[in-house]
Amino acid sequence: MRLYVDGVLNSNNTNYSGNFPTGNVLYFGINNAVTANALKGQLDEAKISSVARSADWIKTECLNQSSPSTF
């Protein structure tokens, strides 16, 4: 799993390698074990892919969504 913010890899959140087991819950913006670390803001968009995407694909997708008329 990799976390990208505005099309750029967030290197602080790349310590998980593997698959999420079927039936587990995936939380966005909150750590189920430590609710004091909840996101104090809004998530604009979250995407989950069943295949690995390249960093270039992710960057392109971000640029296309943020400014389609100039992309």
mmCIF file of C-alpha atoms in Angstrom:
data_model
loop_
_atom_site.group_PDB
_atom_site.id
_atom_site.type_symbol
_atom_site.label_atom_id
_atom_site.label_comp_id
_atom_site.label_asym_id
_atom_site.label_seq_id
_atom_site.Cartn_x
_atom_site.Cartn_y
_atom_site.Cartn_z
ATOM 1 C CA MET A 1 0.000 0.000 0.000
ATOM 2 C CA ARG A 2 1.220 3.481 -0.828
ATOM 3 C CA LEU A 3 -0.326 6.824 0.068
ATOM 4 C CA TYR A 4 -0.158 9.666 -2.433
ATOM 5 C CA VAL A 5 -1.139 13.236 -1.601
ATOM 6 C CA ASP A 6 -1.877 15.488 -4.578
ATOM 7 C CA GLY A 7 -0.172 12.988 -6.876
ATOM 8 C CA VAL A 8 3.044 12.795 -4.820
ATOM 9 C CA LEU A 9 4.094 9.785 -2.757
ATOM 10 C CA ASN A 10 3.829 10.510 0.964
ATOM 11 C CA SER A 11 6.981 8.756 2.178
ATOM 12 C CA ASN A 12 5.794 8.861 5.793
ATOM 13 C CA ASN A 13 3.136 6.266 5.057
ATOM 14 C CA THR A 14 4.849 3.545 3.035
ATOM 15 C CA ASN A 15 5.596 0.998 5.745
ATOM 16 C CA TYR A 16 2.836 -1.471 4.835
ATOM 17 C CA SER A 17 3.561 -4.107 2.235
ATOM 18 C CA GLY A 18 1.073 -6.806 1.500
ATOM 19 C CA ASN A 19 -2.589 -7.285 0.933
ATOM 20 C CA PHE A 20 -5.576 -6.411 3.056
ATOM 21 C CA PRO A 21 -7.234 -9.636 4.183
ATOM 22 C CA THR A 22 -10.737 -10.163 2.854
ATOM 23 C CA GLY A 23 -13.390 -9.105 5.330
ATOM 24 C CA ASN A 24 -11.252 -6.547 7.184
ATOM 25 C CA VAL A 25 -12.366 -2.942 7.511
ATOM 26 C CA LEU A 26 -10.324 -0.180 5.918
ATOM 27 C CA TYR A 27 -10.636 3.180 7.663
ATOM 28 C CA PHE A 28 -9.925 6.566 6.087
ATOM 29 C CA GLY A 29 -9.071 9.503 8.302
ATOM 30 C CA ILE A 30 -9.092 7.615 11.585
ATOM 31 C CA ASN A 31 -7.067 4.948 13.314
ATOM 32 C CA ASN A 32 -9.601 2.550 14.813
ATOM 33 C CA ALA A 33 -7.283 1.832 17.753
ATOM 34 C CA VAL A 34 -6.417 5.481 18.530
ATOM 35 C CA THR A 35 -9.356 7.788 17.831
ATOM 36 C CA ALA A 36 -7.379 10.774 19.152
ATOM 37 C CA ASN A 37 -5.428 10.668 15.865
ATOM 38 C CA ALA A 38 -8.519 11.299 13.743
ATOM 39 C CA LEU A 39 -8.162 13.488 10.664
ATOM 40 C CA LYS A 40 -9.028 17.081 11.442
ATOM 41 C CA GLY A 41 -10.129 18.029 7.952
ATOM 42 C CA GLN A 42 -11.805 16.582 4.906
ATOM 43 C CA LEU A 43 -10.898 13.900 2.424
ATOM 44 C CA ASP A 44 -11.497 15.186 -1.071
ATOM 45 C CA GLU A 45 -11.128 11.866 -2.822
ATOM 46 C CA ALA A 46 -9.965 8.352 -2.105
ATOM 47 C CA LYS A 47 -9.289 5.711 -4.750
ATOM 48 C CA ILE A 48 -8.647 2.037 -4.292
ATOM 49 C CA SER A 49 -7.315 -0.047 -7.136
ATOM 50 C CA SER A 50 -7.197 -3.814 -7.467
ATOM 51 C CA VAL A 51 -4.014 -3.532 -9.545
ATOM 52 C CA ALA A 52 -0.758 -1.710 -8.874
ATOM 53 C CA ARG A 53 -0.606 1.733 -10.509
ATOM 54 C CA SER A 54 2.633 3.467 -11.439
ATOM 55 C CA ALA A 55 3.625 6.757 -9.820
ATOM 56 C CA ASP A 56 3.282 8.395 -13.259
ATOM 57 C CA TRP A 57 -0.274 7.066 -13.646
ATOM 58 C CA ILE A 58 -1.223 8.429 -10.219
ATOM 59 C CA LYS A 59 0.333 11.843 -10.941
ATOM 60 C CA THR A 60 -1.459 12.012 -14.319
ATOM 61 C CA GLU A 61 -4.775 11.073 -12.736
ATOM 62 C CA CYS A 62 -4.348 13.796 -10.101
ATOM 63 C CA LEU A 63 -3.441 16.487 -12.650
ATOM 64 C CA ASN A 64 -6.314 15.502 -14.915
ATOM 65 C CA GLN A 65 -8.814 15.754 -12.028
ATOM 66 C CA SER A 66 -7.464 18.966 -10.501
ATOM 67 C CA SER A 67 -7.260 20.962 -13.736
ATOM 68 C CA PRO A 68 -8.788 19.140 -16.707
ATOM 69 C CA SER A 69 -8.902 22.218 -18.930
ATOM 70 C CA THR A 70 -5.134 22.766 -18.718
ATOM 71 C CA PHE A 71 -4.086 19.146 -18.620
#
